[in-house]
Amino acid sequence: MSGPKNIKASKLKATRARAVGKAVSSKIADADKTAPEKTETRLEISCSPGIVRWLLRNKCSLAFTSYKTGKLLLIGVMKTGALSFHQRNFDRAMGLWTDPASQRLYLGTLHQFWRFENILMPGNIADDTFDKCYVPRQSFVTGNVAAHDLALDVNGRIIFVNTAYSCLAVTDPVHSFRPLWKPPFISELAAEDRCHLNGLAMEDGHPRYVTAVSRTDVAAGWREHRNDGGLIMDVTTDTILAKGLSMPHSPRLYRNGLYVLDAGRGHLCRIDRTTGAMEPIAFCPGFLRGLAFHNNNAIVGLSLPRDESFAGLDLDAALKVRDAEPWCGLQIINLQSRETVEWLRIQGEVDELYDVVVLPDVQCPMGLDFFEEGIQRAITFGHGFAEMTHPCTADADVALAAG
């Protein structure tokens, strides 16, 4: 890959919130000024006094999404010790997946998936600040299938929760998707969001657990079962492991333990993988979606419970008992003490989050989208020339493949 040691990125400016030694509140303006259809985003960012130290001590950054405002957000630490808050625009940004080995990032959006590559070689720095620059390099178009969680399997395929069609699916070179698995209670594949299948937990590169809001088999039937119809299914056995949850999201396996967000009640929970018993770990003041783990800490995404899907849940009563107001942002919870050790709060246009991932060994990440000139100038190329296939050889290969 070709590129100077310091890549100037004057038009790729990050939005930054200063966070040194105290909670902060800064007005943040979106840097994407070249997109006429995008209005300026005003955000107010506040955070716990120790979040910068936590990121540096744990040698990581965070990436998370906001689907209603269509944002991919990246949090890191600049060389000055200030918090870096970088946002990029992707319509209905939802599921995230990262592969630390390849430094790739995958993002699900309104009607496609994006594969991002870090274009900075070790030692390269962009704009005197960023040690990773994620650029969209490949797209997989599905159409609007209401894709939620996504992951890469052991063979490198994108597996995603196809919420509209109530199934797990993989991308296909010809079609919008290819079904992989569906709950046994779903009688047919139809674009009716029958049970609101939404979350996916992988184990050893294979799908293992999924979450759904109900086991209904009629169009949008889950809406009548938001309070206690939620369930976790074992994909390998087609059995329900746990039930009675309230709008569960983001099942994840960490250190052989199964965790889930009981979103309608505001709890991070651990599930006994044998009995299905649910143990609340911590309460968070918001509708919960997005869960990641790092060094025995859980990073949880919080949203404001404002629209019809979120209203009238047990979460409302839980907040009232605690005399608390819901908020949008991230909480970092130590799994041993069960305490919130750090937090980041967002106010303004962004009032909901969907997914969050940890970027290990990344200090200050940035990304590119299609609403600025930067992506036109972010040109790199691999070392050496690609192998040229002789026409005769290629024809013979095609004939051989055709049988």
CSV table of C-alpha atoms in Angstrom, one decimal:
chain,number,residue,atom,x,y,z
A,1,MET,CA,0.0,0.0,0.0
A,2,SER,CA,1.4,3.4,-0.9
A,3,GLY,CA,1.2,6.5,1.2
A,4,PRO,CA,3.2,9.1,3.1
A,5,LYS,CA,4.0,8.8,6.8
A,6,ASN,CA,1.6,11.6,7.6
A,7,ILE,CA,-1.5,11.8,5.4
A,8,LYS,CA,-3.0,15.3,5.4
A,9,ALA,CA,-6.8,15.2,5.8
A,10,SER,CA,-7.8,18.8,6.2
A,11,LYS,CA,-11.2,18.1,4.8
A,12,LEU,CA,-11.7,15.0,6.9
A,13,LYS,CA,-11.8,16.8,10.1
A,14,ALA,CA,-13.2,14.9,13.1
A,15,THR,CA,-15.7,16.4,15.4
A,16,ARG,CA,-14.0,16.4,18.8
A,17,ALA,CA,-15.1,16.8,22.4
A,18,ARG,CA,-12.5,17.7,25.0
A,19,ALA,CA,-12.4,15.3,27.9
A,20,VAL,CA,-9.5,15.8,30.2
A,21,GLY,CA,-10.0,15.3,34.0
A,22,LYS,CA,-13.7,16.3,34.2
A,23,ALA,CA,-17.1,15.7,32.6
A,24,VAL,CA,-17.5,17.9,29.6
A,25,SER,CA,-20.2,19.4,27.4
A,26,SER,CA,-19.2,20.6,23.9
A,27,LYS,CA,-21.2,21.7,20.9
A,28,ILE,CA,-20.3,19.4,18.0
A,29,ALA,CA,-20.9,20.3,14.4
A,30,ASP,CA,-20.9,17.7,11.7
A,31,ALA,CA,-17.9,18.1,9.3
A,32,ASP,CA,-19.8,16.9,6.2
A,33,LYS,CA,-20.6,20.3,4.7
A,34,THR,CA,-20.5,19.2,1.1
A,35,ALA,CA,-23.7,17.1,1.2
A,36,PRO,CA,-26.7,19.5,0.4
A,37,GLU,CA,-29.2,17.0,1.8
A,38,LYS,CA,-27.4,16.8,5.1
A,39,THR,CA,-28.2,19.5,7.6
A,40,GLU,CA,-25.7,20.4,10.3
A,41,THR,CA,-25.8,18.1,13.3
A,42,ARG,CA,-25.7,19.7,16.7
A,43,LEU,CA,-24.7,17.3,19.4
A,44,GLU,CA,-23.8,17.9,23.0
A,45,ILE,CA,-21.3,15.3,24.3
A,46,SER,CA,-20.6,14.8,28.0
A,47,CYS,CA,-18.6,12.0,29.6
A,48,SER,CA,-17.2,10.7,32.8
A,49,PRO,CA,-13.9,12.1,34.0
A,50,GLY,CA,-12.0,8.9,33.5
A,51,ILE,CA,-13.2,7.7,30.1
A,52,VAL,CA,-10.0,8.9,28.3
A,53,ARG,CA,-7.9,7.1,30.8
A,54,TRP,CA,-10.1,4.0,30.4
A,55,LEU,CA,-9.6,4.0,26.6
A,56,LEU,CA,-5.9,4.4,26.9
A,57,ARG,CA,-5.5,1.9,29.7
A,58,ASN,CA,-7.5,-0.7,27.8
A,59,LYS,CA,-5.8,0.2,24.4
A,60,CYS,CA,-9.0,0.5,22.5
A,61,SER,CA,-11.5,2.8,20.7
A,62,LEU,CA,-15.2,2.4,20.2
A,63,ALA,CA,-17.5,2.4,17.2
A,64,PHE,CA,-21.3,2.7,17.4
A,65,THR,CA,-24.3,3.4,15.2
A,66,SER,CA,-27.4,5.6,15.2
A,67,TYR,CA,-29.9,4.4,12.7
A,68,LYS,CA,-32.6,7.2,12.8
A,69,THR,CA,-30.0,9.8,12.1
A,70,GLY,CA,-27.8,7.5,9.9
A,71,LYS,CA,-24.6,7.9,11.8
A,72,LEU,CA,-21.4,5.8,12.2
A,73,LEU,CA,-19.7,7.3,15.2
A,74,LEU,CA,-16.1,6.6,16.3
A,75,ILE,CA,-14.6,7.4,19.7
A,76,GLY,CA,-10.9,7.6,20.4
A,77,VAL,CA,-8.2,9.7,22.1
A,78,MET,CA,-6.0,12.3,20.4
A,79,LYS,CA,-2.3,12.8,21.1
A,80,THR,CA,-3.2,15.8,23.2
A,81,GLY,CA,-5.3,13.7,25.5
A,82,ALA,CA,-8.6,15.0,24.3
A,83,LEU,CA,-11.5,12.8,23.3
A,84,SER,CA,-12.0,12.4,19.6
A,85,PHE,CA,-15.6,12.1,18.4
A,86,HIS,CA,-15.8,11.3,14.7
A,87,GLN,CA,-19.1,10.9,12.9
A,88,ARG,CA,-19.9,9.8,9.3
A,89,ASN,CA,-23.2,9.5,7.4
A,90,PHE,CA,-24.7,6.2,6.3
A,91,ASP,CA,-28.5,5.8,5.8
A,92,ARG,CA,-30.0,3.8,8.7
A,93,ALA,CA,-26.7,2.6,10.1
A,94,MET,CA,-27.4,-0.4,12.3
A,95,GLY,CA,-25.4,-3.7,12.8
A,96,LEU,CA,-21.6,-3.5,13.2
A,97,TRP,CA,-19.0,-6.2,13.1
A,98,THR,CA,-15.2,-5.9,13.4
A,99,ASP,CA,-12.4,-8.3,12.6
A,100,PRO,CA,-9.3,-7.2,14.5
A,101,ALA,CA,-7.0,-9.5,12.6
A,102,SER,CA,-7.8,-7.9,9.2
A,103,GLN,CA,-8.6,-4.5,10.7
A,104,ARG,CA,-11.9,-4.6,8.8
A,105,LEU,CA,-15.2,-3.1,9.8
A,106,TYR,CA,-18.6,-4.2,8.5
A,107,LEU,CA,-21.7,-2.0,8.7
A,108,GLY,CA,-25.3,-2.7,7.9
A,109,THR,CA,-27.4,0.1,6.4
A,110,LEU,CA,-30.8,0.7,4.9
A,111,HIS,CA,-30.4,-1.6,1.9
A,112,GLN,CA,-26.8,-2.7,1.8
A,113,PHE,CA,-23.8,-3.8,3.8
A,114,TRP,CA,-20.5,-2.0,3.7
A,115,ARG,CA,-17.0,-3.5,4.1
A,116,PHE,CA,-14.5,-0.9,5.4
A,117,GLU,CA,-10.7,-1.2,5.2
A,118,ASN,CA,-8.2,0.6,7.2
A,119,ILE,CA,-5.9,2.3,4.6
A,120,LEU,CA,-3.2,3.4,7.0
A,121,MET,CA,-0.1,1.3,7.3
A,122,PRO,CA,1.6,0.9,10.7
A,123,GLY,CA,3.2,4.1,11.6
A,124,ASN,CA,1.1,6.2,9.3
A,125,ILE,CA,-0.9,9.0,10.8
A,126,ALA,CA,-3.8,11.0,9.1
A,127,ASP,CA,-4.2,14.7,9.9
A,128,ASP,CA,-1.5,14.4,12.5
A,129,THR,CA,-4.1,12.6,14.7
A,130,PHE,CA,-5.7,9.4,13.4
A,131,ASP,CA,-4.0,6.0,13.5
A,132,LYS,CA,-6.8,4.2,11.6
A,133,CYS,CA,-8.8,5.5,8.7
A,134,TYR,CA,-11.7,3.3,7.7
A,135,VAL,CA,-12.8,3.6,4.0
A,136,PRO,CA,-15.8,1.8,2.5
A,137,ARG,CA,-14.4,-0.5,-0.2
A,138,GLN,CA,-17.1,-3.0,-1.0
A,139,SER,CA,-20.9,-3.0,-0.9
A,140,PHE,CA,-23.4,-5.9,-0.8
A,141,VAL,CA,-26.8,-4.7,-1.9
A,142,THR,CA,-29.8,-6.5,-0.3
A,143,GLY,CA,-32.7,-4.1,-0.6
A,144,ASN,CA,-34.6,-3.0,2.5
A,145,VAL,CA,-34.9,-6.2,4.5
A,146,ALA,CA,-34.7,-4.5,7.9
A,147,ALA,CA,-31.3,-6.1,8.6
A,148,HIS,CA,-30.3,-5.9,12.2
A,149,ASP,CA,-27.3,-7.7,13.7
A,150,LEU,CA,-24.6,-9.0,11.4
A,151,ALA,CA,-21.5,-11.1,11.7
A,152,LEU,CA,-18.8,-12.9,9.7
A,153,ASP,CA,-18.8,-16.7,9.8
A,154,VAL,CA,-15.9,-19.1,9.8
A,155,ASN,CA,-15.9,-19.0,6.0
A,156,GLY,CA,-15.9,-15.2,5.8
A,157,ARG,CA,-19.6,-14.9,4.8
A,158,ILE,CA,-21.8,-12.1,6.0
A,159,ILE,CA,-24.5,-13.6,8.2
A,160,PHE,CA,-27.3,-11.2,9.2
A,161,VAL,CA,-30.6,-11.1,11.0
A,162,ASN,CA,-33.2,-10.5,8.2
A,163,THR,CA,-35.8,-9.0,10.4
A,164,ALA,CA,-38.3,-8.3,7.7
A,165,TYR,CA,-38.3,-12.0,6.6
A,166,SER,CA,-37.9,-13.4,10.2
A,167,CYS,CA,-34.8,-15.4,9.4
A,168,LEU,CA,-31.0,-15.5,9.4
A,169,ALA,CA,-29.6,-15.0,5.9
A,170,VAL,CA,-26.3,-14.6,4.0
A,171,THR,CA,-25.5,-12.3,1.1
A,172,ASP,CA,-25.8,-13.8,-2.4
A,173,PRO,CA,-24.0,-12.8,-5.6
A,174,VAL,CA,-27.3,-12.7,-7.6
A,175,HIS,CA,-30.2,-12.3,-5.1
A,176,SER,CA,-31.0,-10.0,-2.3
A,177,PHE,CA,-30.2,-12.7,0.2
A,178,ARG,CA,-30.2,-16.5,0.7
A,179,PRO,CA,-32.0,-17.8,3.8
A,180,LEU,CA,-29.8,-19.7,6.3
A,181,TRP,CA,-32.2,-20.5,9.1
A,182,LYS,CA,-35.6,-19.6,10.4
A,183,PRO,CA,-37.4,-20.2,13.7
A,184,PRO,CA,-39.5,-23.4,13.6
A,185,PHE,CA,-42.6,-21.4,14.6
A,186,ILE,CA,-42.3,-19.2,11.4
A,187,SER,CA,-44.4,-21.0,8.8
A,188,GLU,CA,-43.1,-19.1,5.7
A,189,LEU,CA,-40.7,-16.4,4.6
A,190,ALA,CA,-42.6,-13.2,4.1
A,191,ALA,CA,-41.7,-9.5,4.4
A,192,GLU,CA,-43.9,-9.1,7.5
A,193,ASP,CA,-41.6,-8.9,10.5
A,194,ARG,CA,-43.6,-11.5,12.3
A,195,CYS,CA,-41.6,-12.0,15.5
A,196,HIS,CA,-39.0,-9.2,15.3
A,197,LEU,CA,-36.0,-11.4,15.1
A,198,ASN,CA,-33.2,-9.0,15.8
A,199,GLY,CA,-30.1,-10.3,17.6
A,200,LEU,CA,-27.3,-12.8,16.8
A,201,ALA,CA,-24.6,-14.4,18.9
A,202,MET,CA,-21.8,-16.2,17.2
A,203,GLU,CA,-19.7,-19.1,18.6
A,204,ASP,CA,-16.5,-20.3,17.0
A,205,GLY,CA,-17.5,-18.7,13.7
A,206,HIS,CA,-21.0,-20.1,13.6
A,207,PRO,CA,-24.5,-18.7,14.6
A,208,ARG,CA,-25.5,-20.0,18.0
A,209,TYR,CA,-28.2,-17.8,19.6
A,210,VAL,CA,-30.8,-15.3,18.4
A,211,THR,CA,-33.2,-13.0,20.1
A,212,ALA,CA,-36.8,-12.3,19.1
A,213,VAL,CA,-39.5,-10.1,20.6
A,214,SER,CA,-42.1,-12.9,20.4
A,215,ARG,CA,-42.9,-16.2,18.7
A,216,THR,CA,-45.8,-14.9,16.7
A,217,ASP,CA,-46.4,-16.0,13.1
A,218,VAL,CA,-48.5,-13.1,11.8
A,219,ALA,CA,-47.5,-9.8,10.3
A,220,ALA,CA,-46.1,-7.5,13.0
A,221,GLY,CA,-47.5,-9.8,15.7
A,222,TRP,CA,-44.6,-9.1,18.0
A,223,ARG,CA,-46.0,-5.6,18.8
A,224,GLU,CA,-48.7,-7.2,21.1
A,225,HIS,CA,-46.0,-9.1,23.1
A,226,ARG,CA,-43.4,-6.4,23.8
A,227,ASN,CA,-43.6,-6.6,27.6
A,228,ASP,CA,-42.9,-10.3,28.2
A,229,GLY,CA,-42.9,-12.2,25.0
A,230,GLY,CA,-39.2,-12.0,24.3
A,231,LEU,CA,-37.1,-15.1,23.8
A,232,ILE,CA,-33.6,-16.5,23.1
A,233,MET,CA,-33.3,-19.4,20.8
A,234,ASP,CA,-30.5,-21.9,20.3
A,235,VAL,CA,-30.0,-22.0,16.5
A,236,THR,CA,-28.2,-25.4,16.6
A,237,THR,CA,-31.2,-27.2,18.3
A,238,ASP,CA,-34.2,-25.1,17.2
A,239,THR,CA,-35.1,-24.8,20.9
A,240,ILE,CA,-36.1,-21.8,23.1
A,241,LEU,CA,-33.4,-21.4,25.7
A,242,ALA,CA,-35.0,-18.5,27.6
A,243,LYS,CA,-38.4,-16.7,27.5
A,244,GLY,CA,-40.3,-14.0,29.3
A,245,LEU,CA,-37.9,-11.2,28.2
A,246,SER,CA,-39.0,-7.7,27.3
A,247,MET,CA,-37.8,-6.8,23.8
A,248,PRO,CA,-34.4,-8.5,24.1
A,249,HIS,CA,-31.5,-7.4,21.9
A,250,SER,CA,-27.8,-7.9,21.3
A,251,PRO,CA,-27.2,-11.5,22.5
A,252,ARG,CA,-23.4,-12.0,22.9
A,253,LEU,CA,-21.1,-14.7,24.1
A,254,TYR,CA,-18.2,-13.6,26.2
A,255,ARG,CA,-15.8,-15.9,28.0
A,256,ASN,CA,-18.3,-18.8,27.5
A,257,GLY,CA,-21.1,-16.8,29.2
A,258,LEU,CA,-24.2,-15.7,27.3
A,259,TYR,CA,-25.3,-12.1,27.8
A,260,VAL,CA,-28.3,-10.2,26.5
A,261,LEU,CA,-30.0,-6.8,26.9
A,262,ASP,CA,-33.5,-7.1,28.3
A,263,ALA,CA,-34.2,-3.8,26.6
A,264,GLY,CA,-37.8,-3.3,27.7
A,265,ARG,CA,-36.7,-3.4,31.4
A,266,GLY,CA,-33.3,-1.7,31.1
A,267,HIS,CA,-31.1,-4.6,32.3
A,268,LEU,CA,-27.9,-6.1,31.1
A,269,CYS,CA,-28.4,-9.8,31.9
A,270,ARG,CA,-26.5,-13.1,32.0
A,271,ILE,CA,-28.3,-16.2,30.8
A,272,ASP,CA,-27.6,-19.7,32.1
A,273,ARG,CA,-26.8,-21.7,29.0
A,274,THR,CA,-28.1,-24.9,30.5
A,275,THR,CA,-31.3,-23.8,32.3
A,276,GLY,CA,-32.1,-20.5,30.5
A,277,ALA,CA,-32.4,-18.7,33.9
A,278,MET,CA,-31.9,-15.0,33.6
A,279,GLU,CA,-29.7,-13.0,36.0
A,280,PRO,CA,-29.8,-9.2,35.9
A,281,ILE,CA,-26.2,-7.7,36.1
A,282,ALA,CA,-26.9,-4.0,35.9
A,283,PHE,CA,-29.6,-1.5,35.3
A,284,CYS,CA,-29.1,1.2,32.7
A,285,PRO,CA,-31.4,4.3,32.3
A,286,GLY,CA,-32.5,3.8,28.7
A,287,PHE,CA,-33.8,1.4,26.1
A,288,LEU,CA,-30.8,-0.9,25.6
A,289,ARG,CA,-29.3,-2.0,22.2
A,290,GLY,CA,-25.7,-2.6,21.3
A,291,LEU,CA,-23.4,-4.7,23.5
A,292,ALA,CA,-19.7,-5.4,23.3
A,293,PHE,CA,-17.0,-6.7,25.8
A,294,HIS,CA,-13.4,-5.8,26.5
A,295,ASN,CA,-11.2,-6.8,29.5
A,296,ASN,CA,-14.1,-8.0,31.6
A,297,ASN,CA,-16.1,-4.9,30.9
A,298,ALA,CA,-19.4,-4.6,29.1
A,299,ILE,CA,-20.1,-1.6,26.8
A,300,VAL,CA,-23.8,-1.0,26.6
A,301,GLY,CA,-25.7,1.3,24.2
A,302,LEU,CA,-28.6,3.3,25.6
A,303,SER,CA,-31.5,5.0,23.7
A,304,LEU,CA,-34.4,7.3,24.6
A,305,PRO,CA,-37.6,5.3,24.8
A,306,ARG,CA,-39.8,7.7,22.9
A,307,ASP,CA,-41.7,6.2,20.0
A,308,GLU,CA,-44.6,3.7,20.1
A,309,SER,CA,-42.3,0.6,20.0
A,310,PHE,CA,-40.6,1.7,23.2
A,311,ALA,CA,-43.5,3.2,25.1
A,312,GLY,CA,-45.5,1.5,27.9
A,313,LEU,CA,-42.8,-1.0,28.9
A,314,ASP,CA,-41.6,-2.0,32.4
A,315,LEU,CA,-38.7,0.4,31.8
A,316,ASP,CA,-41.0,3.4,32.4
A,317,ALA,CA,-41.8,2.1,35.9
A,318,ALA,CA,-38.2,1.2,36.6
A,319,LEU,CA,-37.1,4.8,35.8
A,320,LYS,CA,-39.9,6.2,37.9
A,321,VAL,CA,-38.9,4.2,40.9
A,322,ARG,CA,-35.3,5.4,40.6
A,323,ASP,CA,-36.5,9.0,39.9
A,324,ALA,CA,-34.4,8.9,36.8
A,325,GLU,CA,-34.7,10.3,33.3
A,326,PRO,CA,-33.6,8.1,30.3
A,327,TRP,CA,-30.7,9.2,28.2
A,328,CYS,CA,-28.8,8.2,25.1
A,329,GLY,CA,-25.2,7.1,25.1
A,330,LEU,CA,-22.8,4.4,26.3
A,331,GLN,CA,-22.2,2.9,29.7
A,332,ILE,CA,-19.1,0.8,30.5
A,333,ILE,CA,-19.9,-1.8,33.2
A,334,ASN,CA,-17.3,-3.8,35.1
A,335,LEU,CA,-18.6,-7.4,35.1
A,336,GLN,CA,-17.0,-8.2,38.5
A,337,SER,CA,-18.2,-5.2,40.5
A,338,ARG,CA,-21.4,-4.8,38.3
A,339,GLU,CA,-20.8,-1.0,38.5
A,340,THR,CA,-20.8,1.6,35.8
A,341,VAL,CA,-17.2,2.6,35.7
A,342,GLU,CA,-17.4,5.1,32.8
A,343,TRP,CA,-20.1,6.7,30.6
A,344,LEU,CA,-20.6,8.9,27.6
A,345,ARG,CA,-23.8,10.8,27.0
A,346,ILE,CA,-25.2,12.3,23.8
A,347,GLN,CA,-27.8,15.0,23.5
A,348,GLY,CA,-29.2,16.7,20.5
A,349,GLU,CA,-30.2,15.2,17.2
A,350,VAL,CA,-29.0,11.7,18.1
A,351,ASP,CA,-31.3,10.2,20.6
A,352,GLU,CA,-31.0,6.4,19.9
A,353,LEU,CA,-28.2,3.9,19.2
A,354,TYR,CA,-28.2,0.5,17.7
A,355,ASP,CA,-24.9,-1.3,17.9
A,356,VAL,CA,-21.4,-0.9,19.4
A,357,VAL,CA,-18.1,-2.7,18.8
A,358,VAL,CA,-14.7,-2.4,20.4
A,359,LEU,CA,-11.7,-1.6,18.2
A,360,PRO,CA,-8.7,-3.1,20.0
A,361,ASP,CA,-5.2,-1.6,19.6
A,362,VAL,CA,-6.7,1.5,18.0
A,363,GLN,CA,-6.2,4.9,19.7
A,364,CYS,CA,-7.9,7.4,17.5
A,365,PRO,CA,-10.0,6.2,14.5
A,366,MET,CA,-11.6,8.1,11.7
A,367,GLY,CA,-13.7,7.1,8.7
A,368,LEU,CA,-14.9,8.3,5.3
A,369,ASP,CA,-18.3,8.4,3.8
A,370,PHE,CA,-19.7,9.6,0.4
A,371,PHE,CA,-20.7,13.1,1.4
A,372,GLU,CA,-17.4,14.8,1.2
A,373,GLU,CA,-14.5,15.2,-1.2
A,374,GLY,CA,-12.1,13.2,1.0
A,375,ILE,CA,-13.1,9.8,-0.4
A,376,GLN,CA,-12.1,11.0,-3.9
A,377,ARG,CA,-8.6,11.7,-2.7
A,378,ALA,CA,-8.1,8.6,-0.4
A,379,ILE,CA,-6.3,6.6,-3.1
A,380,THR,CA,-3.9,3.8,-2.1
A,381,PHE,CA,-2.6,0.8,-4.0
A,382,GLY,CA,-1.1,-2.5,-3.1
A,383,HIS,CA,2.6,-3.4,-3.6
A,384,GLY,CA,3.5,-5.4,-6.7
A,385,PHE,CA,1.5,-6.1,-9.8
A,386,ALA,CA,-1.5,-8.4,-9.9
A,387,GLU,CA,-1.1,-11.7,-11.7
A,388,MET,CA,-2.2,-11.5,-15.3
A,389,THR,CA,-4.2,-14.5,-16.5
A,390,HIS,CA,-3.6,-15.6,-20.1
A,391,PRO,CA,-6.8,-15.5,-22.2
A,392,CYS,CA,-6.3,-19.1,-23.4
A,393,THR,CA,-5.9,-20.2,-19.8
A,394,ALA,CA,-8.9,-18.3,-18.7
A,395,ASP,CA,-11.1,-19.9,-21.5
A,396,ALA,CA,-9.8,-23.3,-20.5
A,397,ASP,CA,-10.7,-22.7,-16.8
A,398,VAL,CA,-14.2,-21.6,-17.8
A,399,ALA,CA,-14.7,-24.7,-20.0
A,400,LEU,CA,-13.4,-26.9,-17.2
A,401,ALA,CA,-15.8,-25.3,-14.7
A,402,ALA,CA,-18.7,-25.8,-17.0
A,403,GLY,CA,-18.0,-29.5,-17.1
